[in-house]
Amino acid sequence: MTTSPGVNDFALKLANVNGTGSASANGLLMQSIFRMGVPVSGKNLFPSNIQGLPTWYEIRVNGEGHTARSLEYHLMVAMNAQTYAQDVAAVARGGYVLYDSTWPLDDELIREDVHYLGVPLAAMCRDNFTKNRERILMKNVAYAGALVALLDIDLDIVSNLLAETFAKNEALRESNQRALRLGHDYATSHFTCPLPFRVETRDANRDAILVDGNTAVALGCLYAGATVVGWYPITPATAVMDNFIGFCKRYRRVEVAPGEWENNYCVIQAEDEIAAIGMVLGASWAGARAFTSTSGPGISLMNELLGLAYYTEIPAVVVDVQRVGPSTGMPTRTQQGDLLLCAYASHGDTRHIVVIPADPHEAFEFAVAAFDLAERFQTPVFVLSDLDIGMNDWIVPSLTWDDSFVPDRGRVVNDEDLATMREFFRYAGEDEDHVTARTLPGSDEKGAYFIRGSGHDQFGRYTEDSAAYLQVVDRLRAKHAASADHVPAPIIETRPGARVGLVTMGSCDRAVREAIEMLAERGIECDYMRVRAFPFPSSVSDFVTSHDTCFVIEQNRDAQLKSLMAIELSLAPDSMISVLDYGGFPLSASTVVDAVTSHLEVH
Amino acid sequence: MPSIAKPRIPLAPLVHNELGLTIRDYEGAMSTLCAGCGHDSVTAAISLAFFELSIRPRDIAKLSGIGCSSKTPTYFINGAHGFNSAHGRMAAIATGAVAAHRGLHYIGVSGDGDSLSIGLGHLSHAIRRNIDMTYIIENNGVYGLTKGQVSPSADVGSRPKKGDPNVVPPIDPMELGLAIGATFLARGFSGDKDQLVPLIKAAVAHRGFALLDVISPCVSFNDHEGSTKSYRFFREHEVHEIEADYVPQRAEIRSKISADSARAVTMHDGSVMYFRALPEGYDPTNRLTVESYLAERKAAGEVPTGLLYVKENAPDLHDMSGTIAQPLVEVSHRDLCPGSEALAQLQRAFR
Ligand SMILES: Cc1ncc(C[n+]2csc(CCOP(=O)(O)OP(=O)(O)O)c2C)c(N)n1
Ligand code: SF4
Ligand SMILES: [Mg+2]
């Protein structure tokens, strides 16, 4: 399936070597297009390495707002000799290859059906800059300059961005501006600029921001009022904490005496993820809002204590920025392989609340919601993000905050309440959601109770009695089920006459929506459902049963969402068809369209 | 909520502490441990220490891991919140609780298996972070609850009830603590309440991580000939040397150790800890001499008890983190949330 590129409709791919400073030049291009008011996305496909391995960045410009990953590249910026062959091969017929013509291209890299744009980047930088490091870094800014000319990106916008970025560093600002002009001037004097596909100013991003999910999640935790954090570094979740700490330094400092500042937060870099979740449980038990963020390997380690939290009913918020598993897997690639792990984490009968954002905007909102859910239902809540959401910049509507927000701290009995009670029992007296009241350490002695992960009855006492045990675990099951009415409901969009349903979750959102339009153009009308939480509200099974054919599109090998739906909603597994894409890159619409059409053709 | 009601008939007229409470107010549920288990004596000593310190039960939080020893927090101070957590994880959980609510007295009870094998990492890092809590290892050289396997504190050559003598060298929590920067190290013996109670009181008064290694024989699996954690062995090899007593600032209680022959360490709150060292010149505030002294005694096959090392006024977790004095749990959401304007403002950087 090939389409011809045009104004505000094309994709480019930049092939770089990691550790050479390409990321900021690539981000500069993407952000400039965003500022021109045109929908755009940037996907960083990077290695798990600090320096020297291939890394790619993909920019897709689409006036219609389709910013999922595209597999068709109209322009390749080939800056990595190691991957020249595969990069040149990846360009769409009729497309362009921009390369460093300081050195000639090998004959076997020449394709008849693509255009070559040679820019002597290394030579240019060698002649214009003196420091070695600068000569390497400025090649990136120089190709960005050439692209600005070739794609008709507003030079003033780019130049302003550079000025903002290097506001505090005159020397860097000057060399960046110079490199930008070098590339720009070379392109205008040697090629026909712009190319047939280009960027044209629009006004699509007026109320939008450009943000990654790890930043947005951190903001959500900040706004939800989290004060205690235990964490252990892991890609792709580390930036959640970098950001959270950064925001805390800005917004959570208290001037206790003139010039003397103290923190109303406590972030602890733990010795491992077991300790990290342990700290969260200790802090939540004590009455703080606490969270941790990690990726799959960390969740695996946390399992025992997650079960403890479930059984003893301690709130906890766990952000899982998923990466490719199993084991260490591919740490810098994206996947949705932790759904089942999170839904049922720990031994014995356990089940958790999982909220699944599709983009950074939802990541912010769901992070806030996660704390309310965790405290209301006194249980662990997972925010299931992924590397694509967490580490890539997305255009999303601006984040808003309602200043009348009051956190839902759930059923907490204080001293005043205790004074009116004859006795307090931790696990007795459930409400309509099967939640019982808790007290906090430091409460009046009447409210003191003893948490234990061993068998306990509704009074919190140790038990080995079946009936007393069953009463508690059966209530936990009912409590989890009751939370289905409080978690984010699925997004459902219908089209007239559609008999086919496409079901998905998380970051697959934009690709599947685009696929629905592409399928409609081919006469296949599909309804859409994006599941946003576990446990599933009843609308999830209604959607499946009301369609002749339902495809479940997800990014893991074992059809985890489909399996979870089949198990939890008693749907026959073969009533749903899996579309699975789990190689580690963000989903693209064409993958979905191909899978759906080929299935429908056969059946 | 005692699981088994305890007869509450005082045998002698009950003494009241400064709060007007009696020792009964510091008791817990009836123990279900084996008769004669050392852990029960430690439980009694903890109750007595908090009673004598006149700390309100509600201002205490009790934590433990898993094991016979870790069951004991339910046997003392009913009015305090308690958390019997998971095997080896107590130190991590306590760390979070201390971070969230610095206004409470935290007492953790663990076993030698819980602390020195599965939980060794968390214990070590809690020591490094100098979490403000009292951490007691009820050390019996054996896994009691799982019926007698050798533990990481068992001495080479010591024999478990079943199986071969231990051949792997032990971890001594006092040596470990010294090596990684502990600020309070003491060793006691469950059979010596007179020494143990003042040590616990001093540990509670200490600001920072107070590690108490209490030899606490397991009568079911490790109290026989050949065990170095038996009542008999310990009575024969203990060198009861560095006596301590704790005198709160507010009361002029006479120390059992006469003040003239004792040295005093002033705790952060102004209270005073007295100790008398029998070996001339032993200075528990000097890490180097403590280290060589412990090594010497060990070579001689002796187990010194008492206050072994103390460093007052070292920064604790909150000092190191720069946390506000008010417990974080008491800060209202209004003071934690930057609000809509700040959100709008900061998003300018996202454009
Ligand atoms: C993860 C895990 N592994 C193993 C156990 C089984 N277990 C319970 S207590 C214990 C050892 C306890 O020994 P110690 O800490 O010395 O306590 P004691 O019973 O001797 O007082 C073990 C291995 C467990 N509860 N959890
Ligand atoms: S098994 Fe040993 S440690 Fe456990 S209660 Fe009995 S005597 Fe105490
Ligand atoms: Mg033991």
Coordinates of N, CA, C and O in Angstrom, one line a residue, chain A residues 280-384:
Chain A
V280 N 6.8 2.0 49.3 CA 5.5 2.5 49.0 C 4.4 2.0 49.9 O 3.6 2.8 50.5
L281 N 4.5 0.7 50.2 CA 3.5 0.1 51.2 C 3.7 0.7 52.6 O 2.7 1.1 53.2
G282 N 4.9 0.9 53.0 CA 5.1 1.5 54.3 C 4.5 2.9 54.4 O 3.9 3.3 55.4
A283 N 4.8 3.7 53.4 CA 4.3 5.0 53.4 C 2.8 5.1 53.3 O 2.2 5.9 53.9
S284 N 2.3 4.3 52.4 CA 0.8 4.3 52.2 C 0.1 3.8 53.5 O -0.9 4.4 53.9
W285 N 0.7 2.8 54.1 CA 0.1 2.3 55.4 C 0.1 3.5 56.4 O -0.8 3.7 57.2
A286 N 1.2 4.3 56.4 CA 1.3 5.4 57.3 C 0.4 6.5 57.0 O 0.2 7.4 57.8
G287 N -0.2 6.5 55.7 CA -1.2 7.5 55.4 C -0.7 8.5 54.3 O -1.4 9.4 54.0
A288 N 0.4 8.3 53.7 CA 0.9 9.2 52.6 C 0.4 8.7 51.3 O 0.0 7.5 51.1
R289 N 0.4 9.5 50.3 CA 0.2 9.1 48.9 C 1.6 8.8 48.4 O 2.5 9.6 48.4
A290 N 1.8 7.5 48.0 CA 3.1 7.1 47.6 C 3.1 6.3 46.3 O 2.1 5.7 46.0
F291 N 4.1 6.3 45.5 CA 4.1 5.6 44.3 C 5.6 5.1 43.9 O 6.5 5.6 44.5
T292 N 5.6 4.2 43.0 CA 6.9 3.9 42.4 C 6.7 3.8 40.9 O 5.6 3.6 40.4
S293 N 7.8 3.9 40.1 CA 7.6 3.6 38.7 C 8.8 2.7 38.3 O 9.9 2.7 38.8
T294 N 8.4 1.8 37.3 CA 9.3 0.8 36.9 C 8.9 0.3 35.6 O 8.1 0.8 34.9
S295 N 9.6 -0.8 35.2 CA 9.2 -1.5 33.9 C 9.1 -3.0 34.3 O 9.3 -3.4 35.4
G296 N 8.8 -3.8 33.3 CA 8.5 -5.2 33.5 C 9.4 -5.9 34.6 O 8.9 -6.6 35.5
P297 N 10.7 -5.9 34.4 CA 11.6 -6.6 35.4 C 11.3 -6.2 36.8 O 11.4 -7.0 37.7
G298 N 11.0 -4.9 37.0 CA 10.7 -4.4 38.3 C 9.4 -5.0 38.9 O 9.3 -5.4 40.0
I299 N 8.4 -5.1 38.0 CA 7.1 -5.6 38.4 C 7.3 -7.1 38.8 O 6.8 -7.5 39.8
S300 N 8.1 -7.8 38.1 CA 8.4 -9.2 38.4 C 8.9 -9.3 39.9 O 8.5 -10.1 40.6
L301 N 9.9 -8.4 40.2 CA 10.4 -8.4 41.5 C 9.4 -8.0 42.6 O 9.5 -8.5 43.7
M302 N 8.5 -7.2 42.3 CA 7.6 -6.7 43.3 C 6.4 -7.6 43.6 O 5.7 -7.3 44.5
N303 N 6.4 -8.7 42.9 CA 5.2 -9.5 43.0 C 4.8 -9.9 44.5 O 3.6 -9.8 44.8
E304 N 5.7 -10.4 45.3 CA 5.3 -10.8 46.6 C 4.6 -9.7 47.4 O 3.6 -9.9 48.0
L305 N 5.2 -8.5 47.3 CA 4.7 -7.4 48.2 C 3.4 -6.9 47.6 O 2.6 -6.3 48.3
L306 N 3.2 -7.0 46.2 CA 2.0 -6.6 45.7 C 0.8 -7.5 46.2 O -0.3 -7.0 46.4
G307 N 1.1 -8.7 46.4 CA 0.1 -9.6 46.9 C -0.2 -9.3 48.4 O -1.3 -9.3 48.9
L308 N 0.9 -8.9 49.1 CA 0.7 -8.5 50.5 C -0.2 -7.2 50.5 O -1.2 -7.1 51.4
A309 N 0.0 -6.3 49.6 CA -0.8 -5.1 49.6 C -2.2 -5.4 49.3 O -3.2 -4.8 49.8
Y310 N -2.4 -6.3 48.3 CA -3.8 -6.7 47.9 C -4.5 -7.3 49.1 O -5.6 -6.9 49.4
Y311 N -3.8 -8.3 49.8 CA -4.5 -9.0 50.8 C -4.7 -8.2 52.1 O -5.7 -8.4 52.8
T312 N -3.8 -7.3 52.4 CA -4.0 -6.5 53.6 C -4.6 -5.2 53.3 O -4.8 -4.4 54.2
E313 N -4.9 -4.9 52.0 CA -5.6 -3.7 51.6 C -4.9 -2.4 51.9 O -5.4 -1.5 52.6
I314 N -3.7 -2.3 51.3 CA -2.9 -1.1 51.4 C -2.9 -0.4 50.0 O -2.6 -1.1 49.0
P315 N -3.2 0.8 49.9 CA -3.2 1.5 48.6 C -1.7 1.5 48.1 O -0.8 1.6 48.9
A316 N -1.6 1.5 46.8 CA -0.2 1.7 46.2 C -0.4 2.0 44.7 O -1.3 1.5 44.1
V317 N 0.4 2.9 44.3 CA 0.4 3.3 42.8 C 1.7 2.9 42.2 O 2.7 3.2 42.7
V318 N 1.6 2.1 41.2 CA 2.7 1.5 40.5 C 2.6 1.9 39.0 O 1.7 1.5 38.3
V319 N 3.6 2.7 38.5 CA 3.6 3.1 37.1 C 4.5 2.1 36.4 O 5.7 1.9 36.8
D320 N 4.0 1.4 35.4 CA 4.8 0.4 34.6 C 4.9 1.0 33.2 O 4.0 1.0 32.5
V321 N 6.1 1.4 32.9 CA 6.4 1.9 31.6 C 7.0 0.6 30.8 O 8.1 0.3 31.0
Q322 N 6.1 0.0 30.1 CA 6.4 -1.3 29.5 C 7.5 -1.3 28.5 O 7.5 -0.3 27.6
R323 N 8.3 -2.3 28.5 CA 9.3 -2.5 27.4 C 9.2 -3.9 26.9 O 8.4 -4.7 27.5
V324 N 10.1 -4.3 26.0 CA 10.0 -5.6 25.4 C 10.5 -6.7 26.4 O 11.7 -6.6 26.8
G325 N 9.8 -7.7 26.7 CA 10.2 -8.8 27.5 C 10.3 -10.0 26.6 O 10.1 -9.9 25.3
P326 N 10.5 -11.2 27.1 CA 10.7 -11.5 28.5 C 12.1 -11.2 28.9 O 12.9 -10.8 28.1
S327 N 12.3 -11.4 30.2 CA 13.6 -11.1 30.9 C 14.1 -9.7 30.6 O 13.3 -8.8 30.5
T328 N 15.4 -9.5 30.3 CA 15.8 -8.2 30.0 C 15.3 -7.7 28.7 O 15.0 -6.5 28.5
G329 N 15.0 -8.7 27.8 CA 14.4 -8.3 26.5 C 15.1 -7.2 25.8 O 16.3 -7.2 25.7
M330 N 14.3 -6.3 25.2 CA 14.9 -5.2 24.5 C 14.4 -4.0 25.2 O 13.3 -3.5 25.0
P331 N 15.3 -3.5 26.1 CA 14.9 -2.4 27.0 C 14.5 -1.1 26.4 O 13.8 -0.3 27.0
T332 N 14.9 -0.9 25.1 CA 14.6 0.4 24.5 C 13.5 0.2 23.4 O 13.4 1.1 22.5
R333 N 12.9 -0.9 23.5 CA 11.8 -1.1 22.5 C 10.5 -1.2 23.2 O 10.4 -1.6 24.4
T334 N 9.4 -0.9 22.5 CA 8.1 -0.8 23.2 C 7.3 -2.1 23.0 O 7.4 -2.9 22.0
Q335 N 6.4 -2.4 24.0 CA 5.6 -3.6 23.9 C 4.4 -3.4 25.0 O 4.5 -2.5 25.8
Q336 N 3.4 -4.2 24.8 CA 2.3 -4.2 25.8 C 2.3 -5.6 26.4 O 1.2 -6.3 26.5
G337 N 3.4 -6.1 27.0 CA 3.5 -7.4 27.4 C 3.3 -7.7 28.9 O 3.4 -8.8 29.4
D338 N 2.9 -6.6 29.6 CA 2.8 -6.7 31.1 C 1.4 -6.7 31.6 O 1.1 -6.6 32.8
L339 N 0.4 -6.8 30.6 CA -1.0 -6.6 31.1 C -1.4 -7.7 32.0 O -1.9 -7.5 33.1
L340 N -1.1 -9.0 31.6 CA -1.6 -10.1 32.5 C -0.8 -10.1 33.8 O -1.3 -10.4 34.9
L341 N 0.5 -9.8 33.7 CA 1.4 -9.7 34.9 C 0.8 -8.7 35.9 O 0.7 -9.0 37.1
C342 N 0.4 -7.6 35.4 CA -0.1 -6.5 36.3 C -1.5 -6.9 36.8 O -1.8 -6.7 38.0
A343 N -2.3 -7.4 35.9 CA -3.7 -7.7 36.3 C -3.8 -8.8 37.5 O -4.6 -8.7 38.3
Y344 N -2.8 -9.7 37.4 CA -2.9 -10.8 38.4 C -1.6 -10.9 39.2 O -1.3 -12.0 39.8
A345 N -0.9 -9.9 39.4 CA 0.5 -10.0 40.0 C 0.4 -10.6 41.4 O -0.5 -10.3 42.2
S346 N 1.3 -11.5 41.7 CA 1.5 -12.2 42.9 C 0.8 -13.6 43.0 O -0.1 -13.9 42.2
H347 N 1.3 -14.4 44.0 CA 0.8 -15.7 44.1 C -0.6 -15.8 44.8 O -1.0 -14.8 45.4
G348 N -1.3 -16.9 44.6 CA -2.6 -17.0 45.2 C -3.6 -16.2 44.3 O -3.2 -15.8 43.2
D349 N -4.8 -16.2 44.7 CA -5.8 -15.4 44.0 C -5.7 -13.9 44.2 O -6.0 -13.4 45.3
T350 N -5.1 -13.3 43.3 CA -4.9 -11.8 43.4 C -5.4 -11.2 42.1 O -5.3 -11.8 41.0
R351 N -5.9 -10.0 42.2 CA -6.4 -9.2 41.0 C -6.3 -7.7 41.3 O -6.6 -7.3 42.4
H352 N -5.8 -7.0 40.4 CA -5.5 -5.6 40.6 C -6.3 -4.7 39.7 O -6.7 -5.1 38.6
I353 N -6.3 -3.4 40.0 CA -6.8 -2.4 39.1 C -5.7 -1.9 38.2 O -4.6 -1.7 38.7
V354 N -6.0 -1.9 36.9 CA -5.0 -1.4 36.0 C -5.6 -0.3 35.1 O -6.7 -0.6 34.6
V355 N -5.0 0.8 35.0 CA -5.5 1.8 34.1 C -4.5 2.0 33.0 O -3.3 1.9 33.2
I356 N -5.0 2.2 31.8 CA -4.2 2.0 30.6 C -4.3 3.3 29.7 O -5.2 3.4 28.9
P357 N -3.5 4.2 29.9 CA -3.5 5.5 29.1 C -3.1 5.2 27.7 O -2.3 4.3 27.4
A358 N -3.6 6.1 26.7 CA -3.2 5.9 25.3 C -2.1 6.9 24.9 O -1.5 6.7 23.9
D359 N -2.0 8.0 25.7 CA -1.0 9.0 25.3 C -0.7 9.8 26.6 O -1.2 9.6 27.7
P360 N 0.2 10.8 26.5 CA 0.6 11.5 27.7 C -0.5 12.3 28.4 O -0.5 12.4 29.6
H361 N -1.5 12.8 27.6 CA -2.6 13.5 28.2 C -3.3 12.5 29.2 O -3.6 12.9 30.4
E362 N -3.6 11.4 28.7 CA -4.3 10.4 29.6 C -3.4 9.9 30.7 O -3.8 9.6 31.8
A363 N -2.1 9.9 30.4 CA -1.1 9.4 31.4 C -1.2 10.4 32.6 O -1.2 9.9 33.8
F364 N -1.3 11.6 32.3 CA -1.5 12.6 33.4 C -2.8 12.4 34.2 O -2.8 12.3 35.4
E365 N -3.9 12.3 33.4 CA -5.1 12.1 34.1 C -5.3 10.8 34.9 O -5.8 10.7 36.0
F366 N -4.7 9.8 34.2 CA -4.9 8.4 34.9 C -3.9 8.3 36.1 O -4.2 7.6 37.0
A367 N -2.8 9.0 36.1 CA -2.0 9.0 37.2 C -2.7 9.6 38.4 O -2.7 9.1 39.5
V368 N -3.4 10.7 38.2 CA -4.2 11.3 39.3 C -5.3 10.4 39.7 O -5.4 10.1 40.9
A369 N -6.0 9.8 38.7 CA -7.1 8.9 39.1 C -6.6 7.7 39.8 O -7.3 7.1 40.7
A370 N -5.3 7.2 39.5 CA -4.8 6.0 40.1 C -4.7 6.2 41.7 O -5.0 5.3 42.4
F371 N -4.3 7.4 42.1 CA -4.2 7.6 43.6 C -5.6 7.6 44.2 O -5.8 7.0 45.3
D372 N -6.6 8.2 43.5 CA -7.9 8.1 44.1 C -8.4 6.7 44.2 O -9.0 6.3 45.1
L373 N -8.2 6.0 43.1 CA -8.7 4.6 43.0 C -8.0 3.7 44.1 O -8.6 2.9 44.8
A374 N -6.7 3.9 44.2 CA -5.9 3.1 45.2 C -6.4 3.4 46.6 O -6.5 2.4 47.4
E375 N -6.7 4.6 46.9 CA -7.1 4.9 48.3 C -8.6 4.6 48.5 O -9.0 4.1 49.5
R376 N -9.4 4.8 47.5 CA -10.8 4.4 47.6 C -11.0 2.9 47.8 O -11.7 2.5 48.6
F377 N -10.2 2.2 47.0 CA -10.4 0.7 47.0 C -9.3 0.0 47.8 O -9.2 -1.2 47.9
Q378 N -8.4 0.8 48.4 CA -7.4 0.3 49.3 C -6.6 -0.9 48.7 O -6.7 -2.0 49.3
T379 N -6.0 -0.6 47.6 CA -5.4 -1.7 46.8 C -4.4 -1.2 45.8 O -4.4 0.0 45.5
P380 N -3.5 -2.0 45.4 CA -2.6 -1.5 44.3 C -3.3 -1.1 43.0 O -4.2 -1.8 42.6
V381 N -2.8 -0.1 42.4 CA -3.3 0.3 41.1 C -2.1 0.5 40.2 O -1.1 1.2 40.5
F382 N -2.2 -0.1 39.0 CA -1.1 0.1 38.0 C -1.5 1.1 37.0 O -2.6 1.1 36.5
V383 N -0.6 2.0 36.7 CA -0.7 2.8 35.5 C 0.1 2.2 34.4 O 1.4 2.2 34.5
L384 N -0.5 1.6 33.4 CA 0.2 0.8 32.5 C 0.5 1.6 31.2 O -0.3 1.7 30.3

